[in-house]
Amino acid sequence: MLITMLKSKLHRVRVTAVELDYEGSCAIDAELLAAAGILPFEQIQIYDVHNGERFTTYAISAAPGSGCISVNGAAARRVALGDLLIIASYLQISPQEAQGWRPKVVHVDTQNREIRPTLAV
């Protein structure tokens, strides 16, 4: 049996762009992806702190150090420029592995730059 656990999250990143005329996905600063351990094309869950929207898409890499958080395609209708998001990734592991599991949590400043070392909660 496997259980689903939080793998990592980008906590309270700010939407910097919304691109409706795009095939889909969420472009995320490559440095933030690396800090959270999220791979390009990995499934992510997005939770909008401002309006309560929750949806699934996949991550793509944006320029490192850009602070880019661009919600694209149909999902662009679910957020507004400047909204705060929590972006989460999950993994499936055995109950035994879950006993010692700690996700990565990345906190950012108002420019979407990491403000403290990635934490294992």
mmCIF file of N, CA and C in Angstrom:
data_model
loop_
_atom_site.group_PDB
_atom_site.id
_atom_site.type_symbol
_atom_site.label_atom_id
_atom_site.label_comp_id
_atom_site.label_asym_id
_atom_site.label_seq_id
_atom_site.Cartn_x
_atom_site.Cartn_y
_atom_site.Cartn_z
ATOM 1 N N MET A 1 0.846 -1.180 0.000
ATOM 2 C CA MET A 1 0.000 0.000 0.000
ATOM 3 C C MET A 1 0.893 1.246 0.000
ATOM 4 N N LEU A 2 0.463 2.255 -0.735
ATOM 5 C CA LEU A 2 1.147 3.538 -0.760
ATOM 6 C C LEU A 2 0.191 4.616 -0.268
ATOM 7 N N ILE A 3 0.762 5.634 0.363
ATOM 8 C CA ILE A 3 -0.040 6.786 0.772
ATOM 9 C C ILE A 3 0.548 8.035 0.123
ATOM 10 N N THR A 4 -0.293 9.030 -0.074
ATOM 11 C CA THR A 4 0.137 10.266 -0.717
ATOM 12 C C THR A 4 0.518 11.280 0.351
ATOM 13 N N MET A 5 1.737 11.813 0.213
ATOM 14 C CA MET A 5 2.272 12.776 1.178
ATOM 15 C C MET A 5 2.712 14.041 0.446
ATOM 16 N N LEU A 6 2.725 15.162 1.154
ATOM 17 C CA LEU A 6 3.264 16.397 0.609
ATOM 18 C C LEU A 6 4.751 16.210 0.356
ATOM 19 N N LYS A 7 5.185 16.453 -0.874
ATOM 20 C CA LYS A 7 6.604 16.370 -1.225
ATOM 21 C C LYS A 7 7.283 17.714 -0.971
ATOM 22 N N SER A 8 6.645 18.791 -1.480
ATOM 23 C CA SER A 8 7.243 20.125 -1.327
ATOM 24 C C SER A 8 6.185 21.183 -1.597
ATOM 25 N N LYS A 9 6.505 22.413 -1.156
ATOM 26 C CA LYS A 9 5.598 23.515 -1.490
ATOM 27 C C LYS A 9 6.364 24.817 -1.573
ATOM 28 N N LEU A 10 5.885 25.650 -2.473
ATOM 29 C CA LEU A 10 6.326 27.034 -2.575
ATOM 30 C C LEU A 10 5.257 27.832 -1.846
ATOM 31 N N HIS A 11 5.627 28.475 -0.751
ATOM 32 C CA HIS A 11 4.650 29.081 0.150
ATOM 33 C C HIS A 11 4.486 30.570 -0.134
ATOM 34 N N ARG A 12 3.278 30.936 -0.572
ATOM 35 C CA ARG A 12 2.877 32.329 -0.774
ATOM 36 C C ARG A 12 3.710 33.037 -1.838
ATOM 37 N N VAL A 13 3.862 32.359 -2.988
ATOM 38 C CA VAL A 13 4.477 33.022 -4.140
ATOM 39 C C VAL A 13 3.441 33.923 -4.789
ATOM 40 N N ARG A 14 3.921 34.974 -5.418
ATOM 41 C CA ARG A 14 3.022 35.970 -6.017
ATOM 42 C C ARG A 14 2.936 35.749 -7.529
ATOM 43 N N VAL A 15 1.699 35.785 -8.072
ATOM 44 C CA VAL A 15 1.496 35.645 -9.508
ATOM 45 C C VAL A 15 2.083 36.870 -10.210
ATOM 46 N N THR A 16 3.010 36.629 -11.150
ATOM 47 C CA THR A 16 3.643 37.716 -11.893
ATOM 48 C C THR A 16 3.099 37.846 -13.312
ATOM 49 N N ALA A 17 2.412 36.817 -13.791
ATOM 50 C CA ALA A 17 1.838 36.858 -15.141
ATOM 51 C C ALA A 17 0.698 35.864 -15.240
ATOM 52 N N VAL A 18 -0.270 36.201 -16.074
ATOM 53 C CA VAL A 18 -1.348 35.274 -16.445
ATOM 54 C C VAL A 18 -1.412 35.283 -17.968
ATOM 55 N N GLU A 19 -1.291 34.117 -18.563
ATOM 56 C CA GLU A 19 -1.220 33.992 -20.024
ATOM 57 C C GLU A 19 -2.320 33.050 -20.499
ATOM 58 N N LEU A 20 -3.467 33.601 -20.836
ATOM 59 C CA LEU A 20 -4.599 32.788 -21.268
ATOM 60 C C LEU A 20 -4.311 32.052 -22.578
ATOM 61 N N ASP A 21 -3.699 32.724 -23.520
ATOM 62 C CA ASP A 21 -3.443 32.132 -24.840
ATOM 63 C C ASP A 21 -2.147 31.331 -24.827
ATOM 64 N N TYR A 22 -2.135 30.288 -24.050
ATOM 65 C CA TYR A 22 -0.988 29.407 -23.894
ATOM 66 C C TYR A 22 -1.542 28.008 -23.719
ATOM 67 N N GLU A 23 -0.788 27.000 -24.068
ATOM 68 C CA GLU A 23 -1.304 25.630 -24.008
ATOM 69 C C GLU A 23 -1.638 25.163 -22.596
ATOM 70 N N GLY A 24 -1.032 25.717 -21.602
ATOM 71 C CA GLY A 24 -1.318 25.320 -20.229
ATOM 72 C C GLY A 24 -0.068 25.297 -19.390
ATOM 73 N N SER A 25 -0.201 25.041 -18.122
ATOM 74 C CA SER A 25 0.898 24.885 -17.171
ATOM 75 C C SER A 25 1.128 26.117 -16.325
ATOM 76 N N CYS A 26 2.158 26.037 -15.513
ATOM 77 C CA CYS A 26 2.565 27.150 -14.662
ATOM 78 C C CYS A 26 4.076 27.293 -14.780
ATOM 79 N N ALA A 27 4.521 28.442 -15.296
ATOM 80 C CA ALA A 27 5.949 28.721 -15.400
ATOM 81 C C ALA A 27 6.443 29.231 -14.055
ATOM 82 N N ILE A 28 7.502 28.601 -13.545
ATOM 83 C CA ILE A 28 8.036 28.910 -12.212
ATOM 84 C C ILE A 28 9.540 29.141 -12.341
ATOM 85 N N ASP A 29 10.032 30.195 -11.713
ATOM 86 C CA ASP A 29 11.466 30.489 -11.661
ATOM 87 C C ASP A 29 12.243 29.193 -11.396
ATOM 88 N N ALA A 30 13.222 28.890 -12.243
ATOM 89 C CA ALA A 30 13.994 27.643 -12.139
ATOM 90 C C ALA A 30 14.674 27.489 -10.778
ATOM 91 N N GLU A 31 15.075 28.597 -10.158
ATOM 92 C CA GLU A 31 15.704 28.515 -8.833
ATOM 93 C C GLU A 31 14.707 28.043 -7.775
ATOM 94 N N LEU A 32 13.458 28.489 -7.890
ATOM 95 C CA LEU A 32 12.430 28.041 -6.954
ATOM 96 C C LEU A 32 12.086 26.576 -7.181
ATOM 97 N N LEU A 33 12.014 26.163 -8.458
ATOM 98 C CA LEU A 33 11.772 24.744 -8.751
ATOM 99 C C LEU A 33 12.844 23.881 -8.099
ATOM 100 N N ALA A 34 14.102 24.275 -8.265
ATOM 101 C CA ALA A 34 15.209 23.504 -7.700
ATOM 102 C C ALA A 34 15.143 23.476 -6.175
ATOM 103 N N ALA A 35 14.850 24.615 -5.556
ATOM 104 C CA ALA A 35 14.783 24.675 -4.092
ATOM 105 C C ALA A 35 13.694 23.755 -3.551
ATOM 106 N N ALA A 36 12.582 23.660 -4.282
ATOM 107 C CA ALA A 36 11.467 22.824 -3.835
ATOM 108 C C ALA A 36 11.602 21.373 -4.295
ATOM 109 N N GLY A 37 12.521 21.113 -5.210
ATOM 110 C CA GLY A 37 12.651 19.754 -5.740
ATOM 111 C C GLY A 37 11.526 19.386 -6.685
ATOM 112 N N ILE A 38 10.968 20.388 -7.372
ATOM 113 C CA ILE A 38 9.911 20.151 -8.359
ATOM 114 C C ILE A 38 10.564 20.114 -9.734
ATOM 115 N N LEU A 39 10.262 19.094 -10.510
ATOM 116 C CA LEU A 39 10.842 18.933 -11.840
ATOM 117 C C LEU A 39 9.961 19.571 -12.907
ATOM 118 N N PRO A 40 10.562 20.051 -13.997
ATOM 119 C CA PRO A 40 9.740 20.505 -15.114
ATOM 120 C C PRO A 40 8.814 19.374 -15.573
ATOM 121 N N PHE A 41 7.580 19.710 -15.842
ATOM 122 C CA PHE A 41 6.513 18.809 -16.280
ATOM 123 C C PHE A 41 5.947 17.941 -15.151
ATOM 124 N N GLU A 42 6.373 18.181 -13.927
ATOM 125 C CA GLU A 42 5.807 17.463 -12.775
ATOM 126 C C GLU A 42 4.428 18.048 -12.456
ATOM 127 N N GLN A 43 3.492 17.189 -12.080
ATOM 128 C CA GLN A 43 2.152 17.639 -11.679
ATOM 129 C C GLN A 43 2.258 18.448 -10.402
ATOM 130 N N ILE A 44 1.522 19.553 -10.362
ATOM 131 C CA ILE A 44 1.472 20.393 -9.162
ATOM 132 C C ILE A 44 0.023 20.755 -8.865
ATOM 133 N N GLN A 45 -0.221 21.056 -7.611
ATOM 134 C CA GLN A 45 -1.507 21.591 -7.159
ATOM 135 C C GLN A 45 -1.274 23.060 -6.834
ATOM 136 N N ILE A 46 -2.214 23.906 -7.238
ATOM 137 C CA ILE A 46 -2.109 25.329 -6.951
ATOM 138 C C ILE A 46 -3.307 25.742 -6.112
ATOM 139 N N TYR A 47 -3.022 26.452 -5.024
ATOM 140 C CA TYR A 47 -4.050 26.945 -4.111
ATOM 141 C C TYR A 47 -3.918 28.460 -4.058
ATOM 142 N N ASP A 48 -4.961 29.183 -4.464
ATOM 143 C CA ASP A 48 -4.946 30.642 -4.471
ATOM 144 C C ASP A 48 -5.420 31.149 -3.111
ATOM 145 N N VAL A 49 -4.529 31.824 -2.406
ATOM 146 C CA VAL A 49 -4.829 32.323 -1.060
ATOM 147 C C VAL A 49 -5.908 33.406 -1.116
ATOM 148 N N HIS A 50 -5.943 34.185 -2.184
ATOM 149 C CA HIS A 50 -6.882 35.307 -2.269
ATOM 150 C C HIS A 50 -8.317 34.900 -2.578
ATOM 151 N N ASN A 51 -8.504 33.894 -3.445
ATOM 152 C CA ASN A 51 -9.878 33.586 -3.848
ATOM 153 C C ASN A 51 -10.326 32.156 -3.551
ATOM 154 N N GLY A 52 -9.435 31.337 -2.988
ATOM 155 C CA GLY A 52 -9.811 29.983 -2.604
ATOM 156 C C GLY A 52 -9.785 28.960 -3.728
ATOM 157 N N GLU A 53 -9.462 29.366 -4.945
ATOM 158 C CA GLU A 53 -9.391 28.416 -6.067
ATOM 159 C C GLU A 53 -8.305 27.384 -5.816
ATOM 160 N N ARG A 54 -8.588 26.146 -6.238
ATOM 161 C CA ARG A 54 -7.636 25.043 -6.136
ATOM 162 C C ARG A 54 -7.692 24.292 -7.456
ATOM 163 N N PHE A 55 -6.530 24.049 -8.071
ATOM 164 C CA PHE A 55 -6.518 23.352 -9.348
ATOM 165 C C PHE A 55 -5.187 22.645 -9.569
ATOM 166 N N THR A 56 -5.202 21.745 -10.562
ATOM 167 C CA THR A 56 -4.046 20.929 -10.908
ATOM 168 C C THR A 56 -3.513 21.345 -12.264
ATOM 169 N N THR A 57 -2.198 21.409 -12.381
ATOM 170 C CA THR A 57 -1.543 21.634 -13.659
ATOM 171 C C THR A 57 -0.159 21.014 -13.572
ATOM 172 N N TYR A 58 0.767 21.465 -14.412
ATOM 173 C CA TYR A 58 2.139 20.965 -14.328
ATOM 174 C C TYR A 58 3.098 22.146 -14.383
ATOM 175 N N ALA A 59 4.287 21.939 -13.856
ATOM 176 C CA ALA A 59 5.297 22.993 -13.784
ATOM 177 C C ALA A 59 6.136 23.023 -15.054
ATOM 178 N N ILE A 60 6.494 24.224 -15.476
ATOM 179 C CA ILE A 60 7.539 24.386 -16.478
ATOM 180 C C ILE A 60 8.534 25.405 -15.928
ATOM 181 N N SER A 61 9.735 25.349 -16.430
ATOM 182 C CA SER A 61 10.819 26.178 -15.917
ATOM 183 C C SER A 61 10.812 27.557 -16.566
ATOM 184 N N ALA A 62 10.939 28.591 -15.730
ATOM 185 C CA ALA A 62 11.111 29.968 -16.202
ATOM 186 C C ALA A 62 12.557 30.382 -15.897
ATOM 187 N N ALA A 63 12.955 31.500 -16.409
ATOM 188 C CA ALA A 63 14.337 31.965 -16.251
ATOM 189 C C ALA A 63 14.749 32.000 -14.775
ATOM 190 N N PRO A 64 15.932 31.455 -14.469
ATOM 191 C CA PRO A 64 16.412 31.475 -13.090
ATOM 192 C C PRO A 64 16.584 32.917 -12.587
ATOM 193 N N GLY A 65 16.153 33.157 -11.351
ATOM 194 C CA GLY A 65 16.282 34.469 -10.741
ATOM 195 C C GLY A 65 15.253 35.483 -11.200
ATOM 196 N N SER A 66 14.327 35.075 -12.062
ATOM 197 C CA SER A 66 13.317 35.994 -12.602
ATOM 198 C C SER A 66 12.176 36.272 -11.634
ATOM 199 N N GLY A 67 11.965 35.365 -10.692
ATOM 200 C CA GLY A 67 10.815 35.483 -9.801
ATOM 201 C C GLY A 67 9.503 35.159 -10.490
ATOM 202 N N CYS A 68 9.578 34.634 -11.696
ATOM 203 C CA CYS A 68 8.378 34.371 -12.503
ATOM 204 C C CYS A 68 7.487 33.300 -11.885
ATOM 205 N N ILE A 69 6.216 33.636 -11.759
ATOM 206 C CA ILE A 69 5.146 32.685 -11.471
ATOM 207 C C ILE A 69 4.033 33.055 -12.453
ATOM 208 N N SER A 70 3.999 32.332 -13.569
ATOM 209 C CA SER A 70 3.043 32.635 -14.625
ATOM 210 C C SER A 70 2.040 31.499 -14.747
ATOM 211 N N VAL A 71 0.782 31.798 -14.476
ATOM 212 C CA VAL A 71 -0.271 30.789 -14.591
ATOM 213 C C VAL A 71 -0.840 30.921 -16.001
ATOM 214 N N ASN A 72 -0.824 29.798 -16.736
ATOM 215 C CA ASN A 72 -1.081 29.835 -18.168
ATOM 216 C C ASN A 72 -2.288 28.994 -18.565
ATOM 217 N N GLY A 73 -2.793 29.265 -19.774
ATOM 218 C CA GLY A 73 -3.900 28.492 -20.321
ATOM 219 C C GLY A 73 -5.183 28.733 -19.551
ATOM 220 N N ALA A 74 -6.040 27.728 -19.539
ATOM 221 C CA ALA A 74 -7.350 27.854 -18.886
ATOM 222 C C ALA A 74 -7.229 28.240 -17.416
ATOM 223 N N ALA A 75 -6.168 27.777 -16.737
ATOM 224 C CA ALA A 75 -5.981 28.096 -15.320
ATOM 225 C C ALA A 75 -5.790 29.590 -15.089
ATOM 226 N N ALA A 76 -5.387 30.322 -16.129
ATOM 227 C CA ALA A 76 -5.196 31.766 -15.997
ATOM 228 C C ALA A 76 -6.491 32.468 -15.585
ATOM 229 N N ARG A 77 -7.627 31.849 -15.869
ATOM 230 C CA ARG A 77 -8.915 32.432 -15.473
ATOM 231 C C ARG A 77 -9.191 32.269 -13.971
ATOM 232 N N ARG A 78 -8.389 31.458 -13.297
ATOM 233 C CA ARG A 78 -8.649 31.166 -11.884
ATOM 234 C C ARG A 78 -7.808 32.000 -10.929
ATOM 235 N N VAL A 79 -6.899 32.817 -11.466
ATOM 236 C CA VAL A 79 -6.038 33.659 -10.640
ATOM 237 C C VAL A 79 -6.033 35.072 -11.197
ATOM 238 N N ALA A 80 -5.509 35.997 -10.407
ATOM 239 C CA ALA A 80 -5.323 37.374 -10.866
ATOM 240 C C ALA A 80 -3.872 37.767 -10.621
ATOM 241 N N LEU A 81 -3.384 38.657 -11.429
ATOM 242 C CA LEU A 81 -2.047 39.187 -11.261
ATOM 243 C C LEU A 81 -1.883 39.688 -9.827
ATOM 244 N N GLY A 82 -0.824 39.253 -9.146
ATOM 245 C CA GLY A 82 -0.571 39.674 -7.772
ATOM 246 C C GLY A 82 -1.126 38.745 -6.706
ATOM 247 N N ASP A 83 -1.989 37.795 -7.080
ATOM 248 C CA ASP A 83 -2.517 36.840 -6.088
ATOM 249 C C ASP A 83 -1.386 36.056 -5.447
ATOM 250 N N LEU A 84 -1.586 35.691 -4.191
ATOM 251 C CA LEU A 84 -0.641 34.810 -3.490
ATOM 252 C C LEU A 84 -1.087 33.368 -3.680
ATOM 253 N N LEU A 85 -0.132 32.504 -4.016
ATOM 254 C CA LEU A 85 -0.409 31.096 -4.251
ATOM 255 C C LEU A 85 0.427 30.219 -3.343
ATOM 256 N N ILE A 86 -0.097 29.048 -3.068
ATOM 257 C CA ILE A 86 0.689 27.950 -2.518
ATOM 258 C C ILE A 86 0.743 26.921 -3.634
ATOM 259 N N ILE A 87 1.953 26.540 -4.017
ATOM 260 C CA ILE A 87 2.150 25.547 -5.071
ATOM 261 C C ILE A 87 2.724 24.306 -4.404
ATOM 262 N N ALA A 88 2.002 23.189 -4.519
ATOM 263 C CA ALA A 88 2.381 21.964 -3.809
ATOM 264 C C ALA A 88 2.611 20.819 -4.783
ATOM 265 N N SER A 89 3.548 19.953 -4.410
ATOM 266 C CA SER A 89 3.750 18.691 -5.130
ATOM 267 C C SER A 89 3.644 17.564 -4.108
ATOM 268 N N TYR A 90 3.262 16.415 -4.580
ATOM 269 C CA TYR A 90 3.014 15.270 -3.703
ATOM 270 C C TYR A 90 3.772 14.049 -4.219
ATOM 271 N N LEU A 91 3.964 13.080 -3.360
ATOM 272 C CA LEU A 91 4.551 11.814 -3.758
ATOM 273 C C LEU A 91 3.831 10.687 -3.041
ATOM 274 N N GLN A 92 4.010 9.483 -3.561
ATOM 275 C CA GLN A 92 3.420 8.312 -2.924
ATOM 276 C C GLN A 92 4.540 7.454 -2.357
ATOM 277 N N ILE A 93 4.420 7.149 -1.074
ATOM 278 C CA ILE A 93 5.403 6.325 -0.393
ATOM 279 C C ILE A 93 4.692 5.351 0.544
ATOM 280 N N SER A 94 5.435 4.395 1.008
ATOM 281 C CA SER A 94 4.853 3.407 1.916
ATOM 282 C C SER A 94 4.612 4.051 3.287
ATOM 283 N N PRO A 95 3.703 3.482 4.077
ATOM 284 C CA PRO A 95 3.466 4.010 5.429
ATOM 285 C C PRO A 95 4.739 3.999 6.279
ATOM 286 N N GLN A 96 5.604 3.036 6.051
ATOM 287 C CA GLN A 96 6.857 2.972 6.810
ATOM 288 C C GLN A 96 7.763 4.162 6.450
ATOM 289 N N GLU A 97 7.896 4.451 5.145
ATOM 290 C CA GLU A 97 8.714 5.587 4.716
ATOM 291 C C GLU A 97 8.113 6.903 5.199
ATOM 292 N N ALA A 98 6.803 6.953 5.278
ATOM 293 C CA ALA A 98 6.108 8.178 5.680
ATOM 294 C C ALA A 98 6.402 8.548 7.136
ATOM 295 N N GLN A 99 6.752 7.591 7.947
ATOM 296 C CA GLN A 99 7.008 7.866 9.368
ATOM 297 C C GLN A 99 8.097 8.910 9.567
ATOM 298 N N GLY A 100 9.126 8.901 8.735
ATOM 299 C CA GLY A 100 10.204 9.870 8.884
ATOM 300 C C GLY A 100 10.215 10.941 7.811
ATOM 301 N N TRP A 101 9.186 10.976 6.986
ATOM 302 C CA TRP A 101 9.160 11.897 5.855
ATOM 303 C C TRP A 101 8.983 13.338 6.293
ATOM 304 N N ARG A 102 9.727 14.253 5.674
ATOM 305 C CA ARG A 102 9.572 15.688 5.903
ATOM 306 C C ARG A 102 9.589 16.394 4.548
ATOM 307 N N PRO A 103 8.549 17.130 4.205
ATOM 308 C CA PRO A 103 8.520 17.838 2.918
ATOM 309 C C PRO A 103 9.441 19.059 2.928
ATOM 310 N N LYS A 104 9.786 19.528 1.739
ATOM 311 C CA LYS A 104 10.539 20.776 1.592
ATOM 312 C C LYS A 104 9.541 21.919 1.516
ATOM 313 N N VAL A 105 9.802 22.988 2.252
ATOM 314 C CA VAL A 105 8.942 24.172 2.227
ATOM 315 C C VAL A 105 9.825 25.367 1.899
ATOM 316 N N VAL A 106 9.487 26.058 0.811
ATOM 317 C CA VAL A 106 10.266 27.208 0.365
ATOM 318 C C VAL A 106 9.450 28.479 0.617
ATOM 319 N N HIS A 107 10.008 29.387 1.421
ATOM 320 C CA HIS A 107 9.378 30.682 1.694
ATOM 321 C C HIS A 107 10.043 31.739 0.821
ATOM 322 N N VAL A 108 9.251 32.708 0.383
ATOM 323 C CA VAL A 108 9.767 33.736 -0.525
ATOM 324 C C VAL A 108 9.428 35.132 -0.021
ATOM 325 N N ASP A 109 10.158 36.134 -0.584
ATOM 326 C CA ASP A 109 9.837 37.537 -0.298
ATOM 327 C C ASP A 109 8.807 38.027 -1.327
ATOM 328 N N THR A 110 8.551 39.311 -1.348
ATOM 329 C CA THR A 110 7.528 39.861 -2.252
ATOM 330 C C THR A 110 7.941 39.804 -3.726
ATOM 331 N N GLN A 111 9.206 39.515 -3.988
ATOM 332 C CA GLN A 111 9.705 39.388 -5.367
ATOM 333 C C GLN A 111 9.892 37.929 -5.766
ATOM 334 N N ASN A 112 9.334 37.006 -4.969
ATOM 335 C CA ASN A 112 9.445 35.562 -5.219
ATOM 336 C C ASN A 112 10.886 35.067 -5.178
ATOM 337 N N ARG A 113 11.677 35.634 -4.282
ATOM 338 C CA ARG A 113 13.030 35.144 -4.047
ATOM 339 C C ARG A 113 13.034 34.410 -2.713
ATOM 340 N N GLU A 114 13.725 33.284 -2.661
ATOM 341 C CA GLU A 114 13.792 32.495 -1.429
ATOM 342 C C GLU A 114 14.376 33.362 -0.317
ATOM 343 N N ILE A 115 13.720 33.378 0.852
ATOM 344 C CA ILE A 115 14.174 34.254 1.939
ATOM 345 C C ILE A 115 14.883 33.535 3.068
ATOM 346 N N ARG A 116 14.760 32.242 3.088
ATOM 347 C CA ARG A 116 15.489 31.481 4.095
ATOM 348 C C ARG A 116 15.719 30.095 3.527
ATOM 349 N N PRO A 117 16.643 29.387 4.072
ATOM 350 C CA PRO A 117 16.893 28.051 3.518
ATOM 351 C C PRO A 117 15.630 27.211 3.514
ATOM 352 N N THR A 118 15.544 26.342 2.523
ATOM 353 C CA THR A 118 14.406 25.440 2.408
ATOM 354 C C THR A 118 14.286 24.640 3.693
ATOM 355 N N LEU A 119 13.091 24.557 4.205
ATOM 356 C CA LEU A 119 12.838 23.870 5.468
ATOM 357 C C LEU A 119 12.246 22.500 5.241
ATOM 358 N N ALA A 120 12.617 21.593 6.087
ATOM 359 C CA ALA A 120 11.890 20.315 6.152
ATOM 360 C C ALA A 120 11.013 20.440 7.373
ATOM 361 N N VAL A 121 9.708 20.470 7.167
ATOM 362 C CA VAL A 121 8.770 20.674 8.285
ATOM 363 C C VAL A 121 8.710 19.507 9.220
#
